[in-house]
mmCIF file of C-alpha atoms in Angstrom:
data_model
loop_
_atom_site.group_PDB
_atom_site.id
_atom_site.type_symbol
_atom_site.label_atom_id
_atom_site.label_comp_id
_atom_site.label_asym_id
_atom_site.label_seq_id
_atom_site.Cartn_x
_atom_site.Cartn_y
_atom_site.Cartn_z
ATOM 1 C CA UNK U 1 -10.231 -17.549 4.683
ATOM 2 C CA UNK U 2 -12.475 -16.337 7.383
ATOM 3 C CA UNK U 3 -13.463 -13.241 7.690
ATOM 4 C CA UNK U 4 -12.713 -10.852 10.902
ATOM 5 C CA UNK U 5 -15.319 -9.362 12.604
ATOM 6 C CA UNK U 6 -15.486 -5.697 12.919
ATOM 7 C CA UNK U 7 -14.490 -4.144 15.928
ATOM 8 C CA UNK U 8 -16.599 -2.646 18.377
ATOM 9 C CA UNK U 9 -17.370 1.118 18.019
ATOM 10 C CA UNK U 10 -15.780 2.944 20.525
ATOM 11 C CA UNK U 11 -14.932 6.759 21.208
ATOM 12 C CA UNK U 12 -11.660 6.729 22.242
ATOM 13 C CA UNK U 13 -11.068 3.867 19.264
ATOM 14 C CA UNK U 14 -12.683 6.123 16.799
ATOM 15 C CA UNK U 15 -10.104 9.401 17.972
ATOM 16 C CA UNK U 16 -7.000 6.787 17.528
ATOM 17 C CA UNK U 17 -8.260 5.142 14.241
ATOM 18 C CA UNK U 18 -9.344 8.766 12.713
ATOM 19 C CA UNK U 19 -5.828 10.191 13.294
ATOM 20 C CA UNK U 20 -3.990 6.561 12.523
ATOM 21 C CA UNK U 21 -6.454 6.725 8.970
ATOM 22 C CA UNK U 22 -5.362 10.406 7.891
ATOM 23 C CA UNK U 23 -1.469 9.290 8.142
ATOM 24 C CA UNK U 24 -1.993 5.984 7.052
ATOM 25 C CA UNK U 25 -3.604 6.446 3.886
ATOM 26 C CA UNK U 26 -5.195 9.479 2.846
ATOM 27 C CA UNK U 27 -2.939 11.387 0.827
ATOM 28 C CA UNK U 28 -5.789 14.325 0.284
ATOM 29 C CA UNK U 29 -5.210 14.940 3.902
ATOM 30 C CA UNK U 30 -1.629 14.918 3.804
ATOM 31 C CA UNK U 31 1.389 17.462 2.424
ATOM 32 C CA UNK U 32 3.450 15.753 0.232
ATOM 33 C CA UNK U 33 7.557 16.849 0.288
ATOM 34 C CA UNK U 34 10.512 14.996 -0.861
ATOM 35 C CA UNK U 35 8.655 12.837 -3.067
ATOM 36 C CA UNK U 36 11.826 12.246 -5.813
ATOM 37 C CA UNK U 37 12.785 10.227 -8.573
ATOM 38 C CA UNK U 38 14.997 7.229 -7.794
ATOM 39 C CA UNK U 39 16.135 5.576 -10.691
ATOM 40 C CA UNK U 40 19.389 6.749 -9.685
ATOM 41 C CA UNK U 41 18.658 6.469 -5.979
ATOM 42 C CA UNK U 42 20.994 7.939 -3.701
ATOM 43 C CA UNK U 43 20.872 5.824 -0.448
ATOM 44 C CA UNK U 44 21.835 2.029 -0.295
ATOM 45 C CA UNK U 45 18.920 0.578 1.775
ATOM 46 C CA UNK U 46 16.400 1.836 -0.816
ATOM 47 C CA UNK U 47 18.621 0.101 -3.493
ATOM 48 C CA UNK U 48 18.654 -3.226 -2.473
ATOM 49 C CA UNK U 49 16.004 -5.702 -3.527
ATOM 50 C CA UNK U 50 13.499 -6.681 -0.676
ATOM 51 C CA UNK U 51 14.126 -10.300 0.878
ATOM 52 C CA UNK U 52 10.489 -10.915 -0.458
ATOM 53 C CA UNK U 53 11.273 -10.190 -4.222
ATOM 54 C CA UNK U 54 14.364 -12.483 -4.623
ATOM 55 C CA UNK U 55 12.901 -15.556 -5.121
ATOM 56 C CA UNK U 56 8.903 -13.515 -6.288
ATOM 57 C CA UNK U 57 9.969 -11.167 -8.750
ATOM 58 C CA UNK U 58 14.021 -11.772 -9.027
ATOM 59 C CA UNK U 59 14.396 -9.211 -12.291
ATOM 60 C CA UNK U 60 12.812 -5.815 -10.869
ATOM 61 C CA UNK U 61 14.238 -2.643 -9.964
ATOM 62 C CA UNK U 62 13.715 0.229 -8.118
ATOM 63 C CA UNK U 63 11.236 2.332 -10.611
ATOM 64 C CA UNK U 64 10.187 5.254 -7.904
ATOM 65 C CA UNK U 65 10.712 5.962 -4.652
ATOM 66 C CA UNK U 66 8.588 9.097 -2.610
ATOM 67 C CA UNK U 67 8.296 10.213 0.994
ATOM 68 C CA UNK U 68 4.536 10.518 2.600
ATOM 69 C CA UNK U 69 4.792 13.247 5.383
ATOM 70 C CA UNK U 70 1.432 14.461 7.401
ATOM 71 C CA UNK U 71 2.066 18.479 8.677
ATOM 72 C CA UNK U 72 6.048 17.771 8.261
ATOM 73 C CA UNK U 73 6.337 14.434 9.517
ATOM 74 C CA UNK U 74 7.275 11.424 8.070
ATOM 75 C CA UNK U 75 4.678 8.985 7.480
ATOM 76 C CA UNK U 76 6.461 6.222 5.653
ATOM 77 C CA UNK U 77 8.627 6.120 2.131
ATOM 78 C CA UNK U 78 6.726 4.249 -0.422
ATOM 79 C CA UNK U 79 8.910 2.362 -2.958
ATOM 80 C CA UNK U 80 8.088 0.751 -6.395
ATOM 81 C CA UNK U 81 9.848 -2.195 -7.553
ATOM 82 C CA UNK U 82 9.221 -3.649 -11.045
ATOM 83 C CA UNK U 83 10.619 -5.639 -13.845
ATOM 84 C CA UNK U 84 12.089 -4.328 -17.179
ATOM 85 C CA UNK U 85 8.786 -3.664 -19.442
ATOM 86 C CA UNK U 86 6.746 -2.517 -16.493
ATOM 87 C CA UNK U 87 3.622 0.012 -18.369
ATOM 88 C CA UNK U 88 2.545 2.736 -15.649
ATOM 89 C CA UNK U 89 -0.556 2.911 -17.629
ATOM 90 C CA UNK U 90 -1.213 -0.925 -17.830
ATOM 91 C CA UNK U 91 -0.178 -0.879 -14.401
ATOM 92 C CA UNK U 92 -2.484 -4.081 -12.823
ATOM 93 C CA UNK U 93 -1.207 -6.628 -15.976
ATOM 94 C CA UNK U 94 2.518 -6.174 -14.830
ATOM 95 C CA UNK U 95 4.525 -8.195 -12.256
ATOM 96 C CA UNK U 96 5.387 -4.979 -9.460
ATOM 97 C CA UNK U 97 5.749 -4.502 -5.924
ATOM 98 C CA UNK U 98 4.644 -1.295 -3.693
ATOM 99 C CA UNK U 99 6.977 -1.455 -0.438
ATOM 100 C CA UNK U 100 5.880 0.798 2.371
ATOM 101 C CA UNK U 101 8.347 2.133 5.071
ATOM 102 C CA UNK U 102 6.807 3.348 8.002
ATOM 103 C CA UNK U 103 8.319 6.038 9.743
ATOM 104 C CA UNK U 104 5.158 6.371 12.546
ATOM 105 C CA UNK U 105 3.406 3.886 14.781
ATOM 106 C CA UNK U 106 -0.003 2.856 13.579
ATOM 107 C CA UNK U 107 -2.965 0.620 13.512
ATOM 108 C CA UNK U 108 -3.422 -1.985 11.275
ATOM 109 C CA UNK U 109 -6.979 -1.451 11.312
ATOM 110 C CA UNK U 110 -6.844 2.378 10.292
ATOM 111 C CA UNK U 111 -4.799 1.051 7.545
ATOM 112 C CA UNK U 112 -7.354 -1.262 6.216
ATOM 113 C CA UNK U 113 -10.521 1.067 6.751
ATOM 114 C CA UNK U 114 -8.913 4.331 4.909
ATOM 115 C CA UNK U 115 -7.722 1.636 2.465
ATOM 116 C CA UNK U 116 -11.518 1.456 1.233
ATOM 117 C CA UNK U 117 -12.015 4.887 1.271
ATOM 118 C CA UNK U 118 -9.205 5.132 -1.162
ATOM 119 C CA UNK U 119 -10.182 2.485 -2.906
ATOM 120 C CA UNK U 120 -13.100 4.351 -4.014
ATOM 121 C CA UNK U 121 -11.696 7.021 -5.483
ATOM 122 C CA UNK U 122 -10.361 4.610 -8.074
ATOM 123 C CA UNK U 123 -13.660 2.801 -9.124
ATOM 124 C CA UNK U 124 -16.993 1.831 -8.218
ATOM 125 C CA UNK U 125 -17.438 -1.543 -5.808
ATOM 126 C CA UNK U 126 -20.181 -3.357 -4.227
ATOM 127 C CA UNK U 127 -20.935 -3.385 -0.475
ATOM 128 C CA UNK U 128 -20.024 -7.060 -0.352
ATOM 129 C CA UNK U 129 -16.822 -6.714 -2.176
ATOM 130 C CA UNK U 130 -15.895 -4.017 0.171
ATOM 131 C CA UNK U 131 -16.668 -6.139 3.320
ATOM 132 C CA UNK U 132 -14.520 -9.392 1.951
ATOM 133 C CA UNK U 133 -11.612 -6.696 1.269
ATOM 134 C CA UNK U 134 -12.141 -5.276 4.810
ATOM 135 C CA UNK U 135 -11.905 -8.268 6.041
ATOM 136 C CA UNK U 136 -8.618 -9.376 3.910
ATOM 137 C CA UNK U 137 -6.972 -6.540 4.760
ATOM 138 C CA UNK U 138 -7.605 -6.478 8.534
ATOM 139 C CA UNK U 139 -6.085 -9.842 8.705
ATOM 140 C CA UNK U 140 -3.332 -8.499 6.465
ATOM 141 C CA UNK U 141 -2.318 -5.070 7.647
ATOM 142 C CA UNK U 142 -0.992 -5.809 11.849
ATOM 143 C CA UNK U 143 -0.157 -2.412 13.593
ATOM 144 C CA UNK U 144 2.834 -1.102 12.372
ATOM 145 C CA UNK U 145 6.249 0.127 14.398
ATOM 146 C CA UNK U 146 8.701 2.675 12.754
ATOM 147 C CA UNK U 147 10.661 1.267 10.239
ATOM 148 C CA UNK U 148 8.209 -1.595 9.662
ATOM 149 C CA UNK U 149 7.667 -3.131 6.478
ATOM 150 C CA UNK U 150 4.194 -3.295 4.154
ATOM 151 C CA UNK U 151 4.583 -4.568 0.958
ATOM 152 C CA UNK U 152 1.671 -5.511 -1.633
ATOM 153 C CA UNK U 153 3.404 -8.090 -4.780
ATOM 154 C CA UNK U 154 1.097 -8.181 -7.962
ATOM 155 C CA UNK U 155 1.686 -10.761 -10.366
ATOM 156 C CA UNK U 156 -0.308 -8.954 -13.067
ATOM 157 C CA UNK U 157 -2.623 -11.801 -12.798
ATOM 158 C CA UNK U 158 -5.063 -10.820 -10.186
ATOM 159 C CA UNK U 159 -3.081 -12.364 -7.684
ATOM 160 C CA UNK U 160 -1.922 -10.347 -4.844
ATOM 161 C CA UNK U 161 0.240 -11.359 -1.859
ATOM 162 C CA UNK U 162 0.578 -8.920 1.533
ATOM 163 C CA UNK U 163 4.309 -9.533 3.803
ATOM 164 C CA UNK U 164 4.973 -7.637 6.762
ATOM 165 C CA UNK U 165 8.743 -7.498 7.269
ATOM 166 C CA UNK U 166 9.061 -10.161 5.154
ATOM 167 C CA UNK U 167 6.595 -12.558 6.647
ATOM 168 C CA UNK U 168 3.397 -13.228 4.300
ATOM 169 C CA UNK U 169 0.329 -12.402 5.858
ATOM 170 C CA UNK U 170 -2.953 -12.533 3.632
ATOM 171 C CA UNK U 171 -3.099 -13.452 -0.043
ATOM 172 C CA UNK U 172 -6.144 -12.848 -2.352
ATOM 173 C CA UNK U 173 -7.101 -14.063 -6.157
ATOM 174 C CA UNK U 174 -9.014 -10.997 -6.993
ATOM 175 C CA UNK U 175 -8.127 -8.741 -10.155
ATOM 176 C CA UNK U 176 -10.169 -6.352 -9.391
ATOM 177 C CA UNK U 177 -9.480 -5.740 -6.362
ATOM 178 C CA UNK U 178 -5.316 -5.757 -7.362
ATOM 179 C CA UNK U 179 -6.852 -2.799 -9.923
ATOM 180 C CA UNK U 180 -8.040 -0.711 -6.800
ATOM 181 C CA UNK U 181 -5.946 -0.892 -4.184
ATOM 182 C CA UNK U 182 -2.606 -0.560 -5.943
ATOM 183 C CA UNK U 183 -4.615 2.774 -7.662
ATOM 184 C CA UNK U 184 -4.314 4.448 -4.543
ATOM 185 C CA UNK U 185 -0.734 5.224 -6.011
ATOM 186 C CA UNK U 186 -0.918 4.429 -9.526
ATOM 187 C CA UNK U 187 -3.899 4.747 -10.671
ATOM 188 C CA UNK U 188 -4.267 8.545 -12.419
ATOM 189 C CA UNK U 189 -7.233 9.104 -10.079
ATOM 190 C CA UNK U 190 -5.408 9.169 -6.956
ATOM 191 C CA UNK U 191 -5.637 11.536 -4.785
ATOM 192 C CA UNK U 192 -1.484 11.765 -4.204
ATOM 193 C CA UNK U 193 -0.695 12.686 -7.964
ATOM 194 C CA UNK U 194 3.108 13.759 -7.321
ATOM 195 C CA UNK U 195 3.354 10.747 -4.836
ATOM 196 C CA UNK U 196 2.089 8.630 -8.142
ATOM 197 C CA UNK U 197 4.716 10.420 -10.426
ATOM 198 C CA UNK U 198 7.264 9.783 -8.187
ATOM 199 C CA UNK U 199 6.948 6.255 -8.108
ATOM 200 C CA UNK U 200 6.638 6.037 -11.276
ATOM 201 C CA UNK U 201 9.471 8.139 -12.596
ATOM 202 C CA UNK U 202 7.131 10.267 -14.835
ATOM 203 C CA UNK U 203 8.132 13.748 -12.844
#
C-alpha cells in the first residue's frame, strides 16, 4: 500500500481538524451520557447484524452499545459485535467488530490524527509505526456524513479490516497495531472508561 502524504499545514485546516479531532476521538475531551447496556437492546436498527459481518463474523451479537456526545451533542453510537466466548480482557485474540455511527459531519483526517493520540494512551510505539498507521488510516477513515458508517473487524489474528458503509476501505496485518487502536475502547487504559463498560456489558 502506499502511503499518503501529509497534508499541508494550514490555519484555517488546523481550526477544522482541532474541533473535527475533539469529537472524533478524544473521549477525555468529551461528556459521556446515555452510554447503556444492550444485551437486551431496545431499538431494532442496533439489533440487526451489519451487512459486513454476515458473511465475516456470521455468529456475533450485539455485546455493548454506548452513545459519544461532545457538550450534549451526539457524536456517534459506538456498537460492539462479537461471537459467543468473546474475553473483554483478552480482547485483541477474539474475532469482534467496533461499529461507529456518526451522528456529526467530520473529517476523515481528524479521525486518523486523534486516532494516534489515542493510540498512545494504550502503549508505547515507534515514530515509524505511527507514520505507516497514519498513513493506513488516512486512506481508511473518508470524511464522514451523519449516519455514516465506521467499522474496524478483528479477526483476533492481527488482521484488521476498515468498511465505510459497508464498502472496505484499508486492511492491515499488524497485531499490534489491532492491540492499540481497538484500546481506545477496550483497552482498561482508555480514556472513555464508562464508554468501555458499556460496550462491554461490564456496567
Amino acid at each position: 500500500m502506499k502511503p499518503l502524504q501529509p497534508l499541508p499545514p494550514r490555519a484555517h485546516r488546523r481550526q477544522a481538524l482541532a474541533l473535527g479531532a475533539a469529537c472524533a476521538l478524544a473521549p477525555s475531551l468529551i461528556a459521556m451520557s446515555n452510554a447503556t447496556h444492550a444485551l437486551t437492546p431496545t431499538t431494532a436498527p442496533a439489533t440487526e447484524l451489519p451487512t459486513e459481518l454476515r458473511s465475516a463474523l456470521p455468529a456475533s451479537r450485539l455485546v455493548g452499545t454506548g452513545v459519544l456526545r461532545f457538550f450534549g451533542l451526539r457524536v456517534y453510537e459506538a456498537r460492539l459485535w462479537a461471537a459467543p466466548g468473546f474475553v473483554p480482557e483478552d480482547y485483541a485474540r477474539h474475532p469482534f467488530a467496533l461499529e461507529l455511527v456518526y451522528d456529526r459531519k467530520l473529517e476523515g483526517a481528524a479521525i486518523a490524527e486523534r486516532s494516534i493520540a489515542e493510540m498512545r494512551r494504550v502503549g508505547s510505539f515507534t515514530e515509524a509505526q505511527a507514520r505507516q498507521w497514519l498513513a493506513l488510516m488516512q486512506q481508511a477513515f473518508p470524511d464522514v456524513q451523519p449516519q455514516d458508517r465506521l467499522l474496524g473487524l478483528n479477526d483476533g489474528q492481527g488482521e484488521v479490516r476498515f468498511f465505510h458503509n459497508g464498502r472496505q476501505t484499508a486492511l492491515l496485518r499488524d497485531a499490534d497495531y489491532a492491540r492499540l487502536f481497538f484500546g481506545i475502547w477496550l483497552a482498561p487504559q482508555t480514556s472513555a472508561p464508562a464508554l468501555r463498560n458499556a460496550l462491554l456489558g461490564l456496567g
